[in-house]
Short mmCIF file of C-alpha atoms in Angstrom, two decimals:
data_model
loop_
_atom_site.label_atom_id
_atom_site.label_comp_id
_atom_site.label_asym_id
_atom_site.label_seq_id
_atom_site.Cartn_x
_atom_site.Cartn_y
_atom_site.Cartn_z
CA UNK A 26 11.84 14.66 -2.69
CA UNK A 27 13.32 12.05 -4.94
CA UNK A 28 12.30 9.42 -6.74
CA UNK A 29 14.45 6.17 -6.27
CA UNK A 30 14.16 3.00 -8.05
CA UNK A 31 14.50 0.07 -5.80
CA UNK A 32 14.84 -3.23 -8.13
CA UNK A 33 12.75 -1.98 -10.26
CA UNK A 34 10.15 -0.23 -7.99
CA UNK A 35 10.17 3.85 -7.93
CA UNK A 36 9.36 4.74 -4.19
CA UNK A 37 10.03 8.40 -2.91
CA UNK A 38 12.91 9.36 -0.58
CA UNK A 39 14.29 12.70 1.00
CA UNK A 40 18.07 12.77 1.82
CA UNK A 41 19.97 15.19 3.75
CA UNK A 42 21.24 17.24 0.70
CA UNK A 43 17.70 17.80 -0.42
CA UNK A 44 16.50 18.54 3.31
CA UNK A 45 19.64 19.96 4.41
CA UNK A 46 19.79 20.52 8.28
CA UNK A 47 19.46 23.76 8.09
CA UNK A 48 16.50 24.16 6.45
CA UNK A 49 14.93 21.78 9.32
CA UNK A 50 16.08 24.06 11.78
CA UNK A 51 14.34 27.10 10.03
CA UNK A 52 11.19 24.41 9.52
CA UNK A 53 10.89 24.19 13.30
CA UNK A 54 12.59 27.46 15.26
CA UNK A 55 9.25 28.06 16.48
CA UNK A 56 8.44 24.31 17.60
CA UNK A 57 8.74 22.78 21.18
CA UNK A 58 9.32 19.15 20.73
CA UNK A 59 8.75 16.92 24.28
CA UNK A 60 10.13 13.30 23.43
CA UNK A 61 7.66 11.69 25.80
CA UNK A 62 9.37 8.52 27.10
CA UNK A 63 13.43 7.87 27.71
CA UNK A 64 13.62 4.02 26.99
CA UNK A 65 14.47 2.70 23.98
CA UNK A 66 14.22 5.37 20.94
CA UNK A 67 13.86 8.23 23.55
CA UNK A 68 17.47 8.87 24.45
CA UNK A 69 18.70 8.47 20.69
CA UNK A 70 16.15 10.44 19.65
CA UNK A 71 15.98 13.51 22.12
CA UNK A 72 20.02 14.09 21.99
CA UNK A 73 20.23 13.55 18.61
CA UNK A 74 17.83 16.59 18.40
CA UNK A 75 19.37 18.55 21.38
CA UNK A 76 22.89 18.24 20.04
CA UNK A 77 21.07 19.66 16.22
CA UNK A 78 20.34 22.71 17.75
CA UNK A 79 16.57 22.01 18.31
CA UNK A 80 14.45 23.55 21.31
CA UNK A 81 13.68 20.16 22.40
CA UNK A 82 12.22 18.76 26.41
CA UNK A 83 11.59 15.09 27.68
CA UNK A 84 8.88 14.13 29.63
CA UNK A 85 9.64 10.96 32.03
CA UNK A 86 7.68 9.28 34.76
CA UNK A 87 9.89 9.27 37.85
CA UNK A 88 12.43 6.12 38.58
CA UNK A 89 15.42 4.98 37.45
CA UNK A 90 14.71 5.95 33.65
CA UNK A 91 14.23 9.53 34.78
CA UNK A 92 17.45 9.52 36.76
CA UNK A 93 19.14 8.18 33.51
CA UNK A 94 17.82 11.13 31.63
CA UNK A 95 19.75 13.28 34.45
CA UNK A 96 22.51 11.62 33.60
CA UNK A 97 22.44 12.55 30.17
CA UNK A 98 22.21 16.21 30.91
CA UNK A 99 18.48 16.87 30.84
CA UNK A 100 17.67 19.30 33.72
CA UNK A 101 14.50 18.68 35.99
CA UNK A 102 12.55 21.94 35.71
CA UNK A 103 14.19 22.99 32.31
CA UNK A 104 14.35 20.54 29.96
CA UNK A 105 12.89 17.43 32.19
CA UNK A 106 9.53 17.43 33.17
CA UNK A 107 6.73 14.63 33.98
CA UNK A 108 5.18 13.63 31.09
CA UNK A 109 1.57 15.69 31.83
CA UNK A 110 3.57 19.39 32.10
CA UNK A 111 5.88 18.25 29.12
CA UNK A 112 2.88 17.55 26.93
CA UNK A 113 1.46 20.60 28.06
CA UNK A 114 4.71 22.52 27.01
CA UNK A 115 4.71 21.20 23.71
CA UNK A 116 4.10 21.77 20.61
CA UNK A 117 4.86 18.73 18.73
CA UNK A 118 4.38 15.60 21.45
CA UNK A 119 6.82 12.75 20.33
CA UNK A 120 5.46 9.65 22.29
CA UNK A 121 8.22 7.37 22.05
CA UNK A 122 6.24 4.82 24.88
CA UNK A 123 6.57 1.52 25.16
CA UNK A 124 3.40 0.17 23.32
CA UNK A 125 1.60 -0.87 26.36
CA UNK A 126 2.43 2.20 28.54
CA UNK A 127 1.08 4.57 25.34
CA UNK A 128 -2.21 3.01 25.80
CA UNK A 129 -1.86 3.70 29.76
CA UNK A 130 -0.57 7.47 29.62
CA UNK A 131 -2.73 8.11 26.65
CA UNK A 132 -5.89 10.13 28.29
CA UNK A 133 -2.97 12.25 29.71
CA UNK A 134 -1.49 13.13 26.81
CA UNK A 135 -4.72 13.46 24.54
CA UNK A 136 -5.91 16.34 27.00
CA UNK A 137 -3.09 18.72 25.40
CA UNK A 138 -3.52 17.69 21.98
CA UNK A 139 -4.40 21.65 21.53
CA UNK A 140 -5.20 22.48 17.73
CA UNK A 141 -2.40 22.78 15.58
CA UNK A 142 -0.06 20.58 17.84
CA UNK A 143 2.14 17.63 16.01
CA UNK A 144 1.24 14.23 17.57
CA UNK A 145 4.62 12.09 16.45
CA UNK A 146 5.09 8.25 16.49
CA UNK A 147 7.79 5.99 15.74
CA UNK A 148 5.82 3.04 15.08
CA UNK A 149 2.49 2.48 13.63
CA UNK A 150 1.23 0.44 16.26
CA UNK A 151 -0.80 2.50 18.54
CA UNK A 152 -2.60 4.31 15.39
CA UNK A 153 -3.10 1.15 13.00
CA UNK A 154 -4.63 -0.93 16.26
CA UNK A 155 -6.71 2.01 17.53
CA UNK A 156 -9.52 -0.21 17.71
CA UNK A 157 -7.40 -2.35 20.36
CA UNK A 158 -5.12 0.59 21.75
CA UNK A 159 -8.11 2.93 22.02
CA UNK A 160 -5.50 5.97 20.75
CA UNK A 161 -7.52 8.32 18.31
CA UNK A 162 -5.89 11.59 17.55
CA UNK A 163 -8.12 14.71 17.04
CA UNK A 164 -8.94 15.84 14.23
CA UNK A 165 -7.25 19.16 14.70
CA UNK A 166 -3.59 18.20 14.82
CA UNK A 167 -1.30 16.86 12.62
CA UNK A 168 -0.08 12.90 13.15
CA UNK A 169 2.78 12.00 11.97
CA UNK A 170 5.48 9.12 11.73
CA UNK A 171 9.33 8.83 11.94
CA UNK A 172 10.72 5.41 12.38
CA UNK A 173 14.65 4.86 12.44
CA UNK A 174 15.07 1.34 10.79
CA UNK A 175 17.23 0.29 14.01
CA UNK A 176 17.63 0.53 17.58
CA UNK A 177 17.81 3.76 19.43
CA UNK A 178 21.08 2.88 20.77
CA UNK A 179 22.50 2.44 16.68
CA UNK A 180 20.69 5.81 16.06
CA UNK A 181 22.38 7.58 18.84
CA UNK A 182 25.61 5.81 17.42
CA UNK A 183 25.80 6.48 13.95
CA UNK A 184 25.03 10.18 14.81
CA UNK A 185 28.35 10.39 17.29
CA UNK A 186 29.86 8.73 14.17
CA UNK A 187 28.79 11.07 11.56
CA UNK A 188 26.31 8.86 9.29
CA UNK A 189 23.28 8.49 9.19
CA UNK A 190 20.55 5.36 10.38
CA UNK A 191 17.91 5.20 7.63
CA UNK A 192 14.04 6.04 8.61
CA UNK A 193 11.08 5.60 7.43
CA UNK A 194 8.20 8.58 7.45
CA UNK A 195 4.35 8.94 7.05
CA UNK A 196 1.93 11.36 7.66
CA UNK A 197 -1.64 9.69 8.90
CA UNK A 198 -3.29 13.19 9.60
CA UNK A 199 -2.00 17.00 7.93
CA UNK A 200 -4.32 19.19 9.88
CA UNK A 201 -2.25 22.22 9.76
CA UNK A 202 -0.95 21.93 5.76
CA UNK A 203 2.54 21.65 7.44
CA UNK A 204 2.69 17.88 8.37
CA UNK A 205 5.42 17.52 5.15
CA UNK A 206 7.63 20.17 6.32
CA UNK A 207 7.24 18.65 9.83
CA UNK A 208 7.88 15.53 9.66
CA UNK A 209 10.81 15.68 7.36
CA UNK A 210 12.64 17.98 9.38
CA UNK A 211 12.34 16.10 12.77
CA UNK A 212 13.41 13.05 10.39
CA UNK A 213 16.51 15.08 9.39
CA UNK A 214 16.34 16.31 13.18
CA UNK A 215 16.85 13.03 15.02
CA UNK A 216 19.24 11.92 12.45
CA UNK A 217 18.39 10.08 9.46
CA UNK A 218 20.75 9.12 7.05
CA UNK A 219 17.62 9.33 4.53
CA UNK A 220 13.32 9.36 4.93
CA UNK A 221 11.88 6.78 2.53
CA UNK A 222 7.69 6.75 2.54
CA UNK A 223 4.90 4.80 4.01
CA UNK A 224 2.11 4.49 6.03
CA UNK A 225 1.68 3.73 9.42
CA UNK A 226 0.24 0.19 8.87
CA UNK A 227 2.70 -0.77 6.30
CA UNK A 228 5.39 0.44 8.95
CA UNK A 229 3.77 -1.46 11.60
CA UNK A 230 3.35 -4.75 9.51
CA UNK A 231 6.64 -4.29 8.54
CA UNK A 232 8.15 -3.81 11.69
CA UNK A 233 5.74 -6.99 13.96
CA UNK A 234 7.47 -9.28 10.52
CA UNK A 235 11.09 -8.18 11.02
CA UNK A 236 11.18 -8.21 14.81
CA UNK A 237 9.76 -11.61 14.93
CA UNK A 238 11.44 -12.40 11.88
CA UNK A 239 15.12 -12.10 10.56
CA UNK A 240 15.82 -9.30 12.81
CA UNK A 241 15.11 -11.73 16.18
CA UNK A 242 13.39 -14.35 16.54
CA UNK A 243 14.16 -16.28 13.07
CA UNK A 244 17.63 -15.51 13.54
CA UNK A 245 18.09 -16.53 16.92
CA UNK A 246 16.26 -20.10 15.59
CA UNK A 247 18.44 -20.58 13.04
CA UNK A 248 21.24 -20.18 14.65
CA UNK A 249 20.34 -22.28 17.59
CA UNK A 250 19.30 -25.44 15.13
CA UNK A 251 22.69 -25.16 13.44
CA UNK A 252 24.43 -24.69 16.83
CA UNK A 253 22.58 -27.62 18.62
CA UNK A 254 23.27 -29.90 15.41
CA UNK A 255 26.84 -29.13 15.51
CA UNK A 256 27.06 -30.01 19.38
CA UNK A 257 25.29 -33.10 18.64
CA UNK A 258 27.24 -34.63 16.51
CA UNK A 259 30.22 -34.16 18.49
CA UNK A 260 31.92 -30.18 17.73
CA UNK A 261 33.06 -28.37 20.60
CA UNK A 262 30.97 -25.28 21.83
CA UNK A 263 33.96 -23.13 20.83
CA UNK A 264 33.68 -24.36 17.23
CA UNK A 265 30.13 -24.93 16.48
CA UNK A 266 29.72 -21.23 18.08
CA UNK A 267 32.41 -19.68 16.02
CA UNK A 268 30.94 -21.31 12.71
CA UNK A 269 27.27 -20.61 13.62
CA UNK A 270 27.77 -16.62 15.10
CA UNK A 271 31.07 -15.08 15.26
CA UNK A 272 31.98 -15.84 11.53
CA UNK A 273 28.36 -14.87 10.45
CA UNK A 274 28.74 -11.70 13.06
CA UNK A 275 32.38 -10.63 12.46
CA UNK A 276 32.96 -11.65 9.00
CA UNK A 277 30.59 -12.05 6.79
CA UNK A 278 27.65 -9.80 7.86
CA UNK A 279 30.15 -6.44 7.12
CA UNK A 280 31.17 -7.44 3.86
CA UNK A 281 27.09 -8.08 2.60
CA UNK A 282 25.99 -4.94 4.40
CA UNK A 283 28.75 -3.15 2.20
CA UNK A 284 28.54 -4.62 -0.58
CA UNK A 285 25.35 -7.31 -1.05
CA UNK A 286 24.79 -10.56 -0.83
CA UNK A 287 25.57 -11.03 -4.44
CA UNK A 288 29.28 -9.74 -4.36
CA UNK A 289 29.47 -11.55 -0.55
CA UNK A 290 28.83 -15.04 -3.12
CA UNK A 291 31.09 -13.96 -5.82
CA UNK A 292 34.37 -13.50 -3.50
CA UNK A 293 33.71 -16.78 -1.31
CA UNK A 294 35.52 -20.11 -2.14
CA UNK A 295 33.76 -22.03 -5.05
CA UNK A 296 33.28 -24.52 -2.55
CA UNK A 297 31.52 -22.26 -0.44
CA UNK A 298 29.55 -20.41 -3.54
CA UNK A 299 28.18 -24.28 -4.86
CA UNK A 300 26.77 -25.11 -0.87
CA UNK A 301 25.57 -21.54 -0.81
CA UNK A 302 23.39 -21.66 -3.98
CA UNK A 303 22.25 -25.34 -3.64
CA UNK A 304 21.15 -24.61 0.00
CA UNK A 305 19.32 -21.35 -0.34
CA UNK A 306 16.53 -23.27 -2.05
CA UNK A 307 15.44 -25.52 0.51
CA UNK A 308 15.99 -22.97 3.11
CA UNK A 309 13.60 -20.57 1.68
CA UNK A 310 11.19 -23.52 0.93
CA UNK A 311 11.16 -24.45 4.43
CA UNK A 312 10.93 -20.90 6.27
CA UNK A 313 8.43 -19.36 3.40
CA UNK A 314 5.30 -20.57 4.90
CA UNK A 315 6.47 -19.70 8.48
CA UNK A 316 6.92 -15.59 7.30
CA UNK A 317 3.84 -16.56 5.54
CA UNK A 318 1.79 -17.46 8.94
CA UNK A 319 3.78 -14.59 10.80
CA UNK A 320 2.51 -12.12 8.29
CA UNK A 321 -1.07 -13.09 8.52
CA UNK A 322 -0.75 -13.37 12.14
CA UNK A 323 0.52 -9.22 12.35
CA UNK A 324 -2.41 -8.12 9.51
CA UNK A 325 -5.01 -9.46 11.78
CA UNK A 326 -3.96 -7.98 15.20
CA UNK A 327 -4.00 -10.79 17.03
CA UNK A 328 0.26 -9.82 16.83
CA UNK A 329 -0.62 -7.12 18.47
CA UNK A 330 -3.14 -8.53 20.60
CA UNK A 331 -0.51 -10.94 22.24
CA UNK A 332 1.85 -7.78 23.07
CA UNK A 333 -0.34 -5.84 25.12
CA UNK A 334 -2.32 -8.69 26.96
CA UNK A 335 1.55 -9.56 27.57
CA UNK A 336 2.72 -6.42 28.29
CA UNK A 337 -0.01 -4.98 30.59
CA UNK A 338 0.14 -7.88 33.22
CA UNK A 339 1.38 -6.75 36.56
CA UNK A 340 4.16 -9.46 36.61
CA UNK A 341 5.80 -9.02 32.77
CA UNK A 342 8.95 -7.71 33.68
CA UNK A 343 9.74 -10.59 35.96
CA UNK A 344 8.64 -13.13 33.57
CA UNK A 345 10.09 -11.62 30.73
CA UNK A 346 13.61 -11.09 33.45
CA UNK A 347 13.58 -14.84 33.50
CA UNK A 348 13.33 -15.73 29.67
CA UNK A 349 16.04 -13.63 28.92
CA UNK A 350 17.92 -15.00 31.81
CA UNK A 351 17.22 -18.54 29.94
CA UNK A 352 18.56 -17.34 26.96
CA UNK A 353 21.44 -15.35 28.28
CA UNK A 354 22.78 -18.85 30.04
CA UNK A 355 22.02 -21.24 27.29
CA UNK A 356 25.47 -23.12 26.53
CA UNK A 357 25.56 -21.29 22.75
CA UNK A 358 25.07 -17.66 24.27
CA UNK A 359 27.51 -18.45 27.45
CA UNK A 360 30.08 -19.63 24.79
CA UNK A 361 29.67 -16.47 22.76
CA UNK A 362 30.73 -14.45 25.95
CA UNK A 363 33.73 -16.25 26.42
CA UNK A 364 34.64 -16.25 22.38
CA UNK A 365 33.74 -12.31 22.82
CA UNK A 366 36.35 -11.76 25.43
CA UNK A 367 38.98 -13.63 23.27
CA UNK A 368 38.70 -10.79 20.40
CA UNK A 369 41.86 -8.86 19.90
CA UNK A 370 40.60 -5.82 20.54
CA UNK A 371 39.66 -7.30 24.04
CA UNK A 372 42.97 -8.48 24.99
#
């Protein structure tokens, strides 16, 4: 483990020459590892460890999301089972649930949380809440935390690619004395580009902020308030979507993600650089005290309280089928379809 200074702050991270993959191999030879869900993280995760030579089974509730995990070579019997017999199987259970259907499966899985076993999470959620999910681990296994800092689609992505998607790691419980070794070599195992530390509630708090924040729902905002002023004072949808998204998207994005936000400024047009800085001000004056709410709002559960009164009712999928339908047809996301198809590489 290294130490790393971040702006000024020393934090400790494991990279892949430290932890080579190897060495997580030898780590867990003698492991079973049933990813217990196939939705979002669970197909990233679960090939990412198949294809690194780990003795690894998924456990999936019958239905379409089972017959996807077919598809992706995962043999009923073998390597697929439901999600009791996988549990049962296992000796390291990674429950990569939804939030709401952990709280649902977990009497099921808590019934083969045999001493010794690794209970794994990639979100802090379920732990951190425990007094609203109801999910406390024995005291006789290890529980432990890998969380890729993206989707599992990127994950599954960057590993076909040959890099790495940074994770996070924590260890809530080390029952055994070998939660370290554990949980850095599954973080090597699903494919981490590198394993920086934290807790599960930091992760958690962390993760409620971004979602809701600049990952989703603050960008999504933004980008609809510029869009609709644009259209409202008389821009085209092709125009005020190409300098609201695709330039953002296709453009700019890449070069800050490679370089920072800093170098992004210093290679722009002075034009560009003078808005830039003079903007930024009033843009973090105005959105400060939103993050600020938001924050508060994740730290006392009532975040969290929201998602699984939400995501428990009988009828969520429909509604939530017809606010993404609402978004998916609003005139800025129907114009980025059409601006899509007019790429090069698309034509």
């Amino acid at each position: 483990m290294a130490i790393i200074n971040f702006g000024g702050v020393d934090e400790n991270v494991v990279t892949r020459e430290e932890f080579p993959l190897e060495k997580a191999r030898e780590v867990l030879k003698d492991e079973v590892i049933a990813v217990i869900g196939y939705g979002v993280q669970g197909p990233g995760q679960s090939l990412n460890l198949r294809d690194n030579g780990f003795n690894v089974i998924v456990g999936q509730r019958p239905g379409k999301t089972y017959e996807k995990a077919v598809a992706d070579g995962w043999v009923p019997g073998e390597t697929l089972f439901g999600i009791e017999e996988a549990c049962e199987k296992a000796t390291i259970i990674q429950v990569l649930l939804s939030d709401a259907a952990q709280i649902e499966c977990w009497p099921m899985i808590k019934k083969h949380l045999k001493p010794g076993k690794a209970l794994y999470f990639s979100h802090g959620f379920a732990i951190t809440y425990s007094d609203r999910t109801h999910i406390v681990p024995p005291a006789d296994v290890d529980v432990i935390l890998i969380a890729p800092k993206g989707s599992g689609t990127s994950l599954r992505r960057m590993f076909l690619q040959g890099r790495g998607l940074n994770s996070s790691y924590a260890i809530y419980q080390d029952a055994t004395g070998k939660a370290w070794d554990r949980v850095i070599a599954l973080g090597i195992g699903v494919g981490s580009g590198y394993l920086f530390e934290t807790t599960f509630k930091k992760e958690v708090y962390s993760d409620l902020t971004g979602e809701r924040g600049t990952l989703m729902g603050a960008i999504q905002g933004l980008l609809l308030a510029q869009y609709e002023t644009l259209r409202e004072h008389g821009h085209e949808p092709s125009e005020a979507f190409n300098e609201t998204v695709e330039e953002l998207t296709q453009s700019l994005m890449p070069l800050f993600g490679e370089n920072g936000m800093d170098w992004m400024y210093a290679n722009c047009s002075t034009t560009a650089q003078r808005g830039a800085l003079d903007w930024m001000g009033p843009f973090h004056d105005a959105v400060k005290p939103v993050f600020e709410k938001l924050y508060n709002e994740v730290a006392c559960g009532n975040e969290a309280q929201r998602s699984i009164d939400s995501n428990s009712q009988p009828d969520y999928r429909d509604k939530l089928n017809e606010e993404l339908r609402q978004l998916r047809e609003s005139e800025m996301w129907r114009a980025g379809a059409v601006v899509r198809k007019l790429r090069p590489e698309n034509n």
